[in-house]
XYZ file of C-alpha atoms in Angstrom:
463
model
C 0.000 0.000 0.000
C 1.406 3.427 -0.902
C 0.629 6.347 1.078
C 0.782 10.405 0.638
C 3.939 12.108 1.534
C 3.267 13.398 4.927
C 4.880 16.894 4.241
C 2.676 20.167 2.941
C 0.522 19.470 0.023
C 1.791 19.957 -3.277
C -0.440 22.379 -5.339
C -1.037 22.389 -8.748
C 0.424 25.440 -10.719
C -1.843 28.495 -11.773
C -2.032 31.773 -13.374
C -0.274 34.498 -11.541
C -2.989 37.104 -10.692
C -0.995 39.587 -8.990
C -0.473 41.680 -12.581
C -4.061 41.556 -13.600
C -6.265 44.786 -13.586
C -9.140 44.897 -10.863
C -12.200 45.321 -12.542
C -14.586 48.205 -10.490
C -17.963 47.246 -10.294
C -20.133 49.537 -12.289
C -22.744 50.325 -9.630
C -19.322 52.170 -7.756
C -18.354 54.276 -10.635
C -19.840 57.402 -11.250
C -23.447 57.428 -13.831
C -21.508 59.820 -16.205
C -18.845 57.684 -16.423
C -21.026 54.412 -17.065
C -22.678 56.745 -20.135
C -19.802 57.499 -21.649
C -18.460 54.001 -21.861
C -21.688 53.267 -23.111
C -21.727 55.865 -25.467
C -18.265 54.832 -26.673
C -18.932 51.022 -27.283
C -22.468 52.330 -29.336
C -20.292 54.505 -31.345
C -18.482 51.622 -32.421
C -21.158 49.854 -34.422
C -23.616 51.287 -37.619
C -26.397 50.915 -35.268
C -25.021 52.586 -32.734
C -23.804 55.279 -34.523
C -27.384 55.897 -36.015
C -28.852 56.241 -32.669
C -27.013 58.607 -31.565
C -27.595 60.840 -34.808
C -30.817 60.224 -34.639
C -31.316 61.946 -31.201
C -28.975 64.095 -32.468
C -31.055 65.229 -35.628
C -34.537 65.060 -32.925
C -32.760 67.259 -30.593
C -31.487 70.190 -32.921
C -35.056 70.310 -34.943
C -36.347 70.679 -31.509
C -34.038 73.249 -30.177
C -34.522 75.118 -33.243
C -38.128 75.617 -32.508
C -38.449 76.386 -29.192
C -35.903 79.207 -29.540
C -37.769 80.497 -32.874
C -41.075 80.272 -30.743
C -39.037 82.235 -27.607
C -37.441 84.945 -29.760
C -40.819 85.248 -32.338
C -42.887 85.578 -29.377
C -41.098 88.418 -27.712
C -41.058 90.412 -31.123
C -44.613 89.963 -31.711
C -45.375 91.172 -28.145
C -43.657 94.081 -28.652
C -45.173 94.244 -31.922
C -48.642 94.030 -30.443
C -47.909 96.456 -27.856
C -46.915 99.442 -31.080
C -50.450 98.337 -31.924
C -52.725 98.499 -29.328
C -50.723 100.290 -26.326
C -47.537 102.522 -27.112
C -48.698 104.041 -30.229
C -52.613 104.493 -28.815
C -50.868 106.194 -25.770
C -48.654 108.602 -27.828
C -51.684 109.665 -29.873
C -53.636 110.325 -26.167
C -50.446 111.857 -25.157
C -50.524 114.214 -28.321
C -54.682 114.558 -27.723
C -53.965 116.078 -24.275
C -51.511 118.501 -25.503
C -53.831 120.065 -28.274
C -57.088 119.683 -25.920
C -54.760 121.606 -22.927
C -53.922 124.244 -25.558
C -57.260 124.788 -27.561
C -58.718 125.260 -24.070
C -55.971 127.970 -23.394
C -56.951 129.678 -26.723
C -60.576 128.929 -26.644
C -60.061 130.833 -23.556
C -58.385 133.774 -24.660
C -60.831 134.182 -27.410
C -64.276 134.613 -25.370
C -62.463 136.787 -22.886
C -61.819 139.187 -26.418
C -65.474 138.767 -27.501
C -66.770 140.653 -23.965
C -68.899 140.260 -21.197
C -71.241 137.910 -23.123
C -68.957 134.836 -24.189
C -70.155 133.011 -27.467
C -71.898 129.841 -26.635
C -69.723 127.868 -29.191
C -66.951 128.950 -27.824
C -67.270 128.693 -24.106
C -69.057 124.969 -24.993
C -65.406 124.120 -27.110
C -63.683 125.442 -23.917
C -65.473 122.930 -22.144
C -65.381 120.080 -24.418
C -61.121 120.265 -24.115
C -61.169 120.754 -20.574
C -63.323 117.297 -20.371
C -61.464 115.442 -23.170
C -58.116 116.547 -21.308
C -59.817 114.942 -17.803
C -61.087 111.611 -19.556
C -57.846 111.444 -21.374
C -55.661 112.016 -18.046
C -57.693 109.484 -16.248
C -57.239 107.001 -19.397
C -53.309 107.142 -19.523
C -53.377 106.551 -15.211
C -54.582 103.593 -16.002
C -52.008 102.131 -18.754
C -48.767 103.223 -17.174
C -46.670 102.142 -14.486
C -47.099 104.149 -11.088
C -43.063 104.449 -11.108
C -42.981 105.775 -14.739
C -42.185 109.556 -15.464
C -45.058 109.334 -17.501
C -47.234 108.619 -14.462
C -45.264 111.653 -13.009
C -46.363 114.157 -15.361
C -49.928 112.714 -15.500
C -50.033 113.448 -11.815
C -48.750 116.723 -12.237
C -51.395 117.629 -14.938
C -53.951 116.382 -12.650
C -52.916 118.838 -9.990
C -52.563 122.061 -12.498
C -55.442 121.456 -14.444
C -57.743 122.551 -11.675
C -56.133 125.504 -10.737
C -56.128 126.796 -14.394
C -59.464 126.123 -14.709
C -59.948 128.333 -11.309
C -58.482 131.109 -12.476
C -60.237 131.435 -15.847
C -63.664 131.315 -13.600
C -62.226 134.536 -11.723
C -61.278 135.848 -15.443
C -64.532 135.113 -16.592
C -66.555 136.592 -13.619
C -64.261 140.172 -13.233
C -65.065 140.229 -17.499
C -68.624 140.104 -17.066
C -68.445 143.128 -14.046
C -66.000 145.162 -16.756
C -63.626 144.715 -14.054
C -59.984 145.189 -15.437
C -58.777 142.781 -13.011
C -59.823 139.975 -14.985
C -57.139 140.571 -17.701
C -54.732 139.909 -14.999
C -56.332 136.557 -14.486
C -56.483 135.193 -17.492
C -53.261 136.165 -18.219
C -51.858 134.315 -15.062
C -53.778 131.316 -16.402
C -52.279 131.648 -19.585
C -48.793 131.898 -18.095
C -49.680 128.864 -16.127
C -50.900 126.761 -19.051
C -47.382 128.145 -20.989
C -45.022 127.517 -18.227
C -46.449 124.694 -16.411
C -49.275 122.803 -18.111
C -48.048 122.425 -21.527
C -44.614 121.648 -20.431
C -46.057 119.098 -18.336
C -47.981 117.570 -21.033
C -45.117 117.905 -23.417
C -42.702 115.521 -21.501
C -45.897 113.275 -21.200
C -46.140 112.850 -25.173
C -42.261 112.812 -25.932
C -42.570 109.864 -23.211
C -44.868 108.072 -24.423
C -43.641 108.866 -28.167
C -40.504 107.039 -26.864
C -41.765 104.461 -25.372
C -43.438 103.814 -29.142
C -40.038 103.863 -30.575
C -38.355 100.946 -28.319
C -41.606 98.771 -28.621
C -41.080 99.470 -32.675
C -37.374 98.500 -32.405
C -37.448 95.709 -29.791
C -40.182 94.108 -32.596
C -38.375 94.621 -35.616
C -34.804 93.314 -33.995
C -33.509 90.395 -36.398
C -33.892 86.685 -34.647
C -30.433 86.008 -34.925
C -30.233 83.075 -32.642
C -33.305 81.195 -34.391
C -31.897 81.534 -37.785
C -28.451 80.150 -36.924
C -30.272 77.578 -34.989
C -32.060 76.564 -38.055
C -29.502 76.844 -40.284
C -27.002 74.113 -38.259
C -29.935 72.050 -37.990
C -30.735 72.059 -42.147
C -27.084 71.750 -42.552
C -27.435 68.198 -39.778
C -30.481 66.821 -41.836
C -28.764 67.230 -45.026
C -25.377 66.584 -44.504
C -27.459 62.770 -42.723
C -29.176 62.336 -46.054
C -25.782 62.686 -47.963
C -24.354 60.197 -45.693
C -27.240 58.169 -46.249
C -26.985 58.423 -49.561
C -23.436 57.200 -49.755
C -23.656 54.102 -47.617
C -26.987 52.628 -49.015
C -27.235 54.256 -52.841
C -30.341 55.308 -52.095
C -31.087 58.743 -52.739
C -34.583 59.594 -50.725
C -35.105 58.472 -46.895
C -38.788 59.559 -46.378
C -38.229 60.260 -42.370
C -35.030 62.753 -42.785
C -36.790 64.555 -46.172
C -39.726 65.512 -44.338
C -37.770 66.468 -41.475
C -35.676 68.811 -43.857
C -38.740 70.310 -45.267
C -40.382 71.187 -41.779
C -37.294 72.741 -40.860
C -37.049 74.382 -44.222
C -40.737 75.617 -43.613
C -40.224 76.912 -40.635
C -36.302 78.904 -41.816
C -38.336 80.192 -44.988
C -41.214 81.823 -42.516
C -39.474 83.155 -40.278
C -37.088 84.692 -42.464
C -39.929 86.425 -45.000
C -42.236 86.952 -41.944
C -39.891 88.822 -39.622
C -38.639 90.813 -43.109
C -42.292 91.579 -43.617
C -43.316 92.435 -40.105
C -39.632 94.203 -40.018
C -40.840 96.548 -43.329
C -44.417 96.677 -42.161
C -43.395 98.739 -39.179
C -40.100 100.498 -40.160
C -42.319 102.022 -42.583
C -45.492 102.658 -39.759
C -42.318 104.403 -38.048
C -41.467 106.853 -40.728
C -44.498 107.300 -43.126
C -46.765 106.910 -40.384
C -45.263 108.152 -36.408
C -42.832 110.685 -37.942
C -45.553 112.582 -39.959
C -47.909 112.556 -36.953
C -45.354 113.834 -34.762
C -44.615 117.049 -37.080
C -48.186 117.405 -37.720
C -49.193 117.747 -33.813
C -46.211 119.563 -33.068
C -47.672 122.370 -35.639
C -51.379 122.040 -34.987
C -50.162 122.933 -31.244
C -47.975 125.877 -32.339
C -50.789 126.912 -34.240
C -52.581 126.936 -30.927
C -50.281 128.596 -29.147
C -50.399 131.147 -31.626
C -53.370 131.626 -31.950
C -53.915 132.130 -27.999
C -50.870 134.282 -28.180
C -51.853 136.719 -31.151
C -55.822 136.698 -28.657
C -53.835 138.123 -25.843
C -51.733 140.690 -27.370
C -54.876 142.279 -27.987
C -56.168 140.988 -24.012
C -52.994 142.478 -22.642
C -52.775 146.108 -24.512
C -48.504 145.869 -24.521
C -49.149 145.565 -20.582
C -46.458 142.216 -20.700
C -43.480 142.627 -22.397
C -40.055 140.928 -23.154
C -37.052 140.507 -20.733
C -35.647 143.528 -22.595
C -38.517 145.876 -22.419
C -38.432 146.611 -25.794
C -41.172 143.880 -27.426
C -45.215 142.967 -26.885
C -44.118 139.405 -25.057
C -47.128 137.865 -26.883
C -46.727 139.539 -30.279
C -43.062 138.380 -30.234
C -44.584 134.576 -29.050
C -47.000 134.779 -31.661
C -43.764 135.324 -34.464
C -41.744 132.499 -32.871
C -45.171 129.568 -32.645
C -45.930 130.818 -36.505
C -42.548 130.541 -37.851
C -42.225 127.125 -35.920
C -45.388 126.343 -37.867
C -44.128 126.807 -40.930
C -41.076 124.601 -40.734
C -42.806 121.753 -39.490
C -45.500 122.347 -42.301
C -42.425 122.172 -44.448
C -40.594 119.252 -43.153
C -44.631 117.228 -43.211
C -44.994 118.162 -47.108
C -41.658 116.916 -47.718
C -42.727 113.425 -45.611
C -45.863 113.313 -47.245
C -43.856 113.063 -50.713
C -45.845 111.769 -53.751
C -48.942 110.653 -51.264
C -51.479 113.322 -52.689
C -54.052 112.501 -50.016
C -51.349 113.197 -47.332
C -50.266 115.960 -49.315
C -53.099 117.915 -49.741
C -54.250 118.670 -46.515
C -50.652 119.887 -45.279
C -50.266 122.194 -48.795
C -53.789 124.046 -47.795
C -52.681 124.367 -44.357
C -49.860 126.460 -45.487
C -51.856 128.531 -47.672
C -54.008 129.520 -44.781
C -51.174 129.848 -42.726
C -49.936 132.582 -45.274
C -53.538 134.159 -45.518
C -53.334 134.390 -41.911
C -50.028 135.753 -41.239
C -51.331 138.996 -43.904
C -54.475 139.284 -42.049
C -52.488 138.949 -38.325
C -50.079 141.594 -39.965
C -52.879 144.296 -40.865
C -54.899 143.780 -37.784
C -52.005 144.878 -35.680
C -51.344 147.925 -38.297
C -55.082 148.536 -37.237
C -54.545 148.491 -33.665
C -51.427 150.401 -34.023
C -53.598 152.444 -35.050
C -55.323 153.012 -32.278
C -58.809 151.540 -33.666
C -58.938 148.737 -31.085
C -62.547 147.690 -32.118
C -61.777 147.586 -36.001
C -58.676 145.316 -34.533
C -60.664 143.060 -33.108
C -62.891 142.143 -35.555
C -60.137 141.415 -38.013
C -58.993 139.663 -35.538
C -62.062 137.507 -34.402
C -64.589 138.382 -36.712
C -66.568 136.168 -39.012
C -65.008 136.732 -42.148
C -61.619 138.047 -43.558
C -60.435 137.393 -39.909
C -57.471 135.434 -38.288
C -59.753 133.645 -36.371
C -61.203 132.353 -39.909
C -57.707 131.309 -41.584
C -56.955 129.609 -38.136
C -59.102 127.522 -38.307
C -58.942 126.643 -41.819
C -55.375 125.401 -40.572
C -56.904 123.685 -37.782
C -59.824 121.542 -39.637
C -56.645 121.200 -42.349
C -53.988 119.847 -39.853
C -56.548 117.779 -38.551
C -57.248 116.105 -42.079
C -53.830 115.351 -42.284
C -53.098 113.942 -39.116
C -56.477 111.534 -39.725
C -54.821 110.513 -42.763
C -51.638 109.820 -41.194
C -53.221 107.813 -38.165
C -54.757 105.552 -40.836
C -51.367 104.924 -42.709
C -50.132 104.280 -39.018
C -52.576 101.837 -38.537
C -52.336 99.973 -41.570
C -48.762 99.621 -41.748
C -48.315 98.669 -38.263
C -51.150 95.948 -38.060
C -49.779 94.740 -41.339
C -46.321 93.933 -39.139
C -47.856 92.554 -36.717
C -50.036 90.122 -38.737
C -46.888 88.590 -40.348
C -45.467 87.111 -37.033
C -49.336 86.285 -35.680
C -48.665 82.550 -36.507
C -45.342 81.812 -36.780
C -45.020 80.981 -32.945
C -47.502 78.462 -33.117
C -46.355 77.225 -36.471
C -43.102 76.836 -35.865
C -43.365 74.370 -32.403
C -45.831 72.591 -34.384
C -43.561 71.926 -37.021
C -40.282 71.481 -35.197
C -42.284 68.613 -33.334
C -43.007 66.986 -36.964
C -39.880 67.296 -38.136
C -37.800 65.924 -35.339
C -40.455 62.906 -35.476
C -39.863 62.484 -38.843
C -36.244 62.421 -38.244
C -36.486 59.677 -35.772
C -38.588 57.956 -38.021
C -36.280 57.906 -40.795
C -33.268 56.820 -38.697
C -35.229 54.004 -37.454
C -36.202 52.807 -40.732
C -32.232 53.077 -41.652
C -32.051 50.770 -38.322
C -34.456 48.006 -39.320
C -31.885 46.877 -41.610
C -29.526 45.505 -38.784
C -32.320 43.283 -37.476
């Protein structure tokens, strides 16, 4: 019988494990780690590789239209807001001034007529003093409370009052023949000058401003979206070619529809925010820029027209720092010449429109008629034939008062006219980026679909 040796067992030889790599368990790595080693061995294969383009290709269509639907959106907001709150606000703005100063000449003119105001005028007085109020009131309500805007509208609500105040005194020391009532209204007149209109003039170049960064924040080009859309045409096309060249087939139904959503949705946005971008460049300058000249003179022919009232109100009792001028007469020069620039500079913006045209060239012929009448009425007065002087001066016929407001009912045409262009134009810009928001995520969902699709029909092959 043979037995064992009885010394230590003798073992078998093995592999030497002491150089072999320890292998971490995946669950103790990190999860970005165990992706990219995912991602890595899937980028190694056809089918792999298709995956990822595919989510790829789904991803970029996608990204493309949610930042054409973010940066479309904003501009027709702002676009929406020229329509229907910066521009309506501007044109309130501008409503206030003239209402302010038509009361302030309105004013003037049944002080002039004597103790027994005209009806019609002491009922137009009124009517501005309540359009000014409801107007006021209206623009409280559409502007922030931290605004300068909502500064000056506070402001005219505290002056208004007292104006009105003192032409009640005027009024009742004119109806006694009291001389005293001169002094009043001409305290409300320098209050309305100096105060008031000022007031109301910082309102409407406010507002006006406010118009002009709505306009320009809505016609800013969607940079982002287009590049966006252009990398992810360039992806879908540059995955057809590649399709093209692997299988020698030259339509994949999935990726081609895919390239013409996101086609669809470059081409729109492109033409529509061109559009919308012409639309309301040109509401800016045919349409804002004429209205602005044109109230800017129908005020100065206000002003001028209250100023030329007093001169005759104040007798040369107010006159200019230097002493040597009527303070009003020399006013009335300065509003009428003002007048006829911007008369001037809204012909020449009218250019070949012959409805916007018209209106602004009979406006200056009145203005002209008037200037000769204004110029012999003072000769009158000079004279010393006050009551002749007046009656060229507010009379019913061959007077100032007429050929003002032939000017008036002229400038008014005009700016009707140019409210309408306004309005046209500007609704015209916003209508072209009305749907493209909508549109555009629509269609970006499609096409990355369709891109999926497509890939996954390339896919079905390996199976």
């Amino acid at each position: 019988m043979t037995y064992p040796p009885s010394g230590p067992a003798l073992r078998e030889p093995g592999p030497d494990l002491s150089s072999a790599p320890v292998t971490v368990p995946a669950q103790r790595r990190g999860a970005p780690a165990v992706a990219v080693e995912r991602l890595r061995a899937a980028a190694t294969t056809e089918p792999g590789r298709l995956q990822i383009i595919g989510a790829a290709l789904a991803l970029l269509v996608v990204v493309f239209g949610a930042v054409t639907v973010l940066e479309v959106s904003g501009r027709a907001s702002s676009a929406a807001d020229v329509v229907t709150r910066s521009q309506p606000l501007s044109a309130d703005a501008a409503s206030i001034y003239r209402s302010l100063a038509d009361a302030d000449t309105m004013a003037a003119s049944g002080f002039l007529a004597g103790a027994q105001e005209p009806k019609d005028v002491h009922e137009q007085y009124e009517k501005d003093i309540k359009e000014a109020s409801r107007l006021l009131v209206k623009a409280a309500g559409s502007t922030d409370t931290s605004s300068s805007s909502h500064q000056e509208i506070t402001t005219l609500g505290e002056l208004l009052p007292e104006y009105t105040g003192l032409i009640e005194r005027a009024r009742a020391n004119n109806r006694q023949g009291l001389p005293l009532g001169g002094a009043y209204l001409r305290y409300a007149n320098q209050k309305m000058t100096n105060e008031i209109l000022p007031a109301a003039e910082r309102l409407y170049t406010a507002e006006t401003h406010r118009l002009g960064t709505d306009s320009a924040d809505a016609r800013r080009w969607p940079f982002l979206s287009l590049a966006a859309g252009l990398v992810a045409l360039a992806a879908l096309v540059w995955m057809q070619r590649r399709n093209y060249r692997r299988t020698n087939r030259v339509f994949n139904h999935g990726l081609l529809a895919a390239t013409a959503a996101a086609t669809v949705v470059l081409l729109w946005l492109a033409v529509g925010h061109t559009v919308a971008r012409a639309e309301l460049h040109g509401a800016m300058v045919n349409g804002q820029q004429s209205l602005d000249v044109l109230n800017k003179a129908r005020i100065n022919s206000l002003k001028a027209r209250a100023n030329e009232n007093l001169t005759l109100v104040a007798r040369g009792a107010v006159l200019t720092p230097d002493g040597t001028k009527d303070q009003y007469e020399t006013d009335y020069g300065t509003g009428m010449k003002a007048l006829g620039a911007q008369l001037a500079s809204a012909a020449k913006l009218a250019g070949d429109d012959s409805t916007g045209r018209a209106p602004v060239d009979a406006a200056a012929t009145s203005v002209t008629e008037w200037q000769d009448r204004h110029k012999k009425a003072r000769e009158t007065d000079d004279q010393g034939d006050y009551d002749s002087a007046l009656s060229q001066i507010i009379g019913p016929e061959n007077s100032t008062g007429e050929s003002f407001d032939e000017v008036d009912d002229a400038l008014e045409l005009a700016l009707s006219h140019e409210q309408d262009q306004f309005d046209s134009a500007a609704a015209d810009g916003r209508g072209a980026l009305g749907g493209l928001p909508a549109g555009a995520a629509v269609l970006a969902v499609l096409g990355a679909v369709a891109a999926i699709v497509g890939v996954n029909r390339r896919l079905s092959e390996y199976r």
